[in-house]
CSV table of C-alpha atoms in Angstrom, one decimal:
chain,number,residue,atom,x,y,z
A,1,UNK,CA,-17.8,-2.4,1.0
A,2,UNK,CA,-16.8,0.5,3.5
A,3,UNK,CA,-14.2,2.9,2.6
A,4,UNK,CA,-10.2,1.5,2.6
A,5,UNK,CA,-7.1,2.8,2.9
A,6,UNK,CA,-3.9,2.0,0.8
A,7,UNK,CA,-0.9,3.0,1.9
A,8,UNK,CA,2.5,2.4,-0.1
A,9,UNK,CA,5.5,3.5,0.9
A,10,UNK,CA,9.6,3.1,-0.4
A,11,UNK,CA,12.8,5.0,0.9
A,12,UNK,CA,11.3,8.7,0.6
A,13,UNK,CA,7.7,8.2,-0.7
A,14,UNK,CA,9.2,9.1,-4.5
A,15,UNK,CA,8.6,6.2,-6.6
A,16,UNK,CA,5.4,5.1,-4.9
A,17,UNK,CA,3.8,8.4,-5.5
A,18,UNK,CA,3.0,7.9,-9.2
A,19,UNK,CA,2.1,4.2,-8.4
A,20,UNK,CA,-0.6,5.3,-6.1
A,21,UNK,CA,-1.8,7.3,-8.7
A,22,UNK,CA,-2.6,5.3,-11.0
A,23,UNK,CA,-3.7,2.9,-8.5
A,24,UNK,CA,-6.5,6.1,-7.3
A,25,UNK,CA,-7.2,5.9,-10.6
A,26,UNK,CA,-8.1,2.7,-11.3
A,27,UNK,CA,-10.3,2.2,-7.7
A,28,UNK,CA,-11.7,5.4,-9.1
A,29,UNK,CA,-12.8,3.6,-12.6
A,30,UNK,CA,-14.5,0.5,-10.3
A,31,UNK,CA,-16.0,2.8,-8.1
A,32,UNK,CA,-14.3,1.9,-5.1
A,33,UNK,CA,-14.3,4.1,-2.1
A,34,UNK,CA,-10.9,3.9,-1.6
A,35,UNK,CA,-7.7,6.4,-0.5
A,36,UNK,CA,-4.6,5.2,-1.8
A,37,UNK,CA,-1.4,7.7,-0.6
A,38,UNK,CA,2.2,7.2,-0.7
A,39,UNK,CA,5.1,8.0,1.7
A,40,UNK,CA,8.2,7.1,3.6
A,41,UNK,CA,8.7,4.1,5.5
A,42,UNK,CA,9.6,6.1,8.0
A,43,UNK,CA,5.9,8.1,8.2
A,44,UNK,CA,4.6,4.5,8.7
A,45,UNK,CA,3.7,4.9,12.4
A,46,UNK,CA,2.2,8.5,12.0
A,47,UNK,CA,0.1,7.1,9.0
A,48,UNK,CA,-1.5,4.2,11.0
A,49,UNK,CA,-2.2,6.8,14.0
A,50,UNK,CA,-3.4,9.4,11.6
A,51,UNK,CA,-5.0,7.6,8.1
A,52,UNK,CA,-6.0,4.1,9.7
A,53,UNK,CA,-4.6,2.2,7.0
A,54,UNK,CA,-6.2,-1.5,6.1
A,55,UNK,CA,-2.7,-2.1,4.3
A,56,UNK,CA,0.6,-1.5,3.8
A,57,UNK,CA,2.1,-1.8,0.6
A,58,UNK,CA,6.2,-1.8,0.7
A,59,UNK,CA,8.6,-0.9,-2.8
A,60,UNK,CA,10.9,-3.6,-3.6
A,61,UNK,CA,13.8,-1.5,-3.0
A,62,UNK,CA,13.0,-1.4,0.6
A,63,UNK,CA,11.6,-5.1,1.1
A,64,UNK,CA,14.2,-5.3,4.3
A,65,UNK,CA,11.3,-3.7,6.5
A,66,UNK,CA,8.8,-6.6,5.7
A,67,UNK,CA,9.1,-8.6,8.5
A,68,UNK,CA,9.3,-6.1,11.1
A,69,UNK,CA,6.3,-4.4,10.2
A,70,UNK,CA,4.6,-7.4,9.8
A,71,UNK,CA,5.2,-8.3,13.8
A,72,UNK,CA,4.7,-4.2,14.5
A,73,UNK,CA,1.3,-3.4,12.4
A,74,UNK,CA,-2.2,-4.6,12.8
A,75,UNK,CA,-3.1,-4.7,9.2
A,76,UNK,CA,-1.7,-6.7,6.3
A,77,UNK,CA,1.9,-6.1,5.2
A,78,UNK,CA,3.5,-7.1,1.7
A,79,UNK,CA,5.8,-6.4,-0.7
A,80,UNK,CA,4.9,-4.5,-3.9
A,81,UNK,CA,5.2,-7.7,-7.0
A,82,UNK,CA,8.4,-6.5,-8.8
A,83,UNK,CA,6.6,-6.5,-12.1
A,84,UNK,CA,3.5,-5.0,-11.4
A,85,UNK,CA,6.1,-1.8,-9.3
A,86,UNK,CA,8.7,-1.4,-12.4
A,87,UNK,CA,5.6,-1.5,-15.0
A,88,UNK,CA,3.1,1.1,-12.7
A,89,UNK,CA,0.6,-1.6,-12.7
A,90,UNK,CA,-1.8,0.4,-10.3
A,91,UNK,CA,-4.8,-2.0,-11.7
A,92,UNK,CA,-2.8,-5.3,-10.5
A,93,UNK,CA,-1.2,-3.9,-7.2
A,94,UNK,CA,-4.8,-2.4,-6.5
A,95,UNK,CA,-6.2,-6.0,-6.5
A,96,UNK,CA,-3.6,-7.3,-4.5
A,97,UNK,CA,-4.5,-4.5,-1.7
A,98,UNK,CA,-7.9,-5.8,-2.4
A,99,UNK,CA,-7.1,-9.5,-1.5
A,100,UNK,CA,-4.9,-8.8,1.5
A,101,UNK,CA,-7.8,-7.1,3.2
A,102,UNK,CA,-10.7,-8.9,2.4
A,103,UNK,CA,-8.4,-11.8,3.9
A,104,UNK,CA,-7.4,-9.9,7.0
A,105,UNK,CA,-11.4,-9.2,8.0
């Protein structure tokens, strides 16, 4: 599998910051070639222009921007499962990256 790119992003890039963490961590243990990164839904654009993205992972607290980035971006859009965000579940949200882009190719 080529190299991906994860993006997550809430309000100001906080909160997803230590779930992209763990969820380097866990592409790191399966020995996937991945870059996972966190930011602002704002940095959105500048991301897919500068880090190519294959996904977009959003926080629940900012689930409002779904559908319009879903009609904006080229790649896969979802919301970050409730669960796996409040628990840190980088293992659970990493598959779901996983799955979104093996679907979009």
């Amino acid at each position: 599998m080529k190299k991906i790119t994860i993006m997550l992003a809430c309000g100001n890039g906080m909160s997803t910051s230590l779930l992209a963490n763990k969820m380097q961590a866990a592409a790191d243990k399966e020995g996937l070639d991945a870059e996972v990164f966190a930011g602002a839904v704002k940095t959105i654009p500048q991301e897919m222009d500068k880090r190519h993205p294959d996904v977009v992972l959003i926080g629940p607290q900012v689930r409002y921007v779904v559908p319009e980035l879903k009609e904006k971006l080229s790649v896969p859009v979802e919301m970050i499962n409730t669960m796996d965000y409040g628990l840190m579940n980088g293992e659970h949200v990493l598959a779901t990256a996983k799955k979104l882009i093996s679907q979009n190719n």
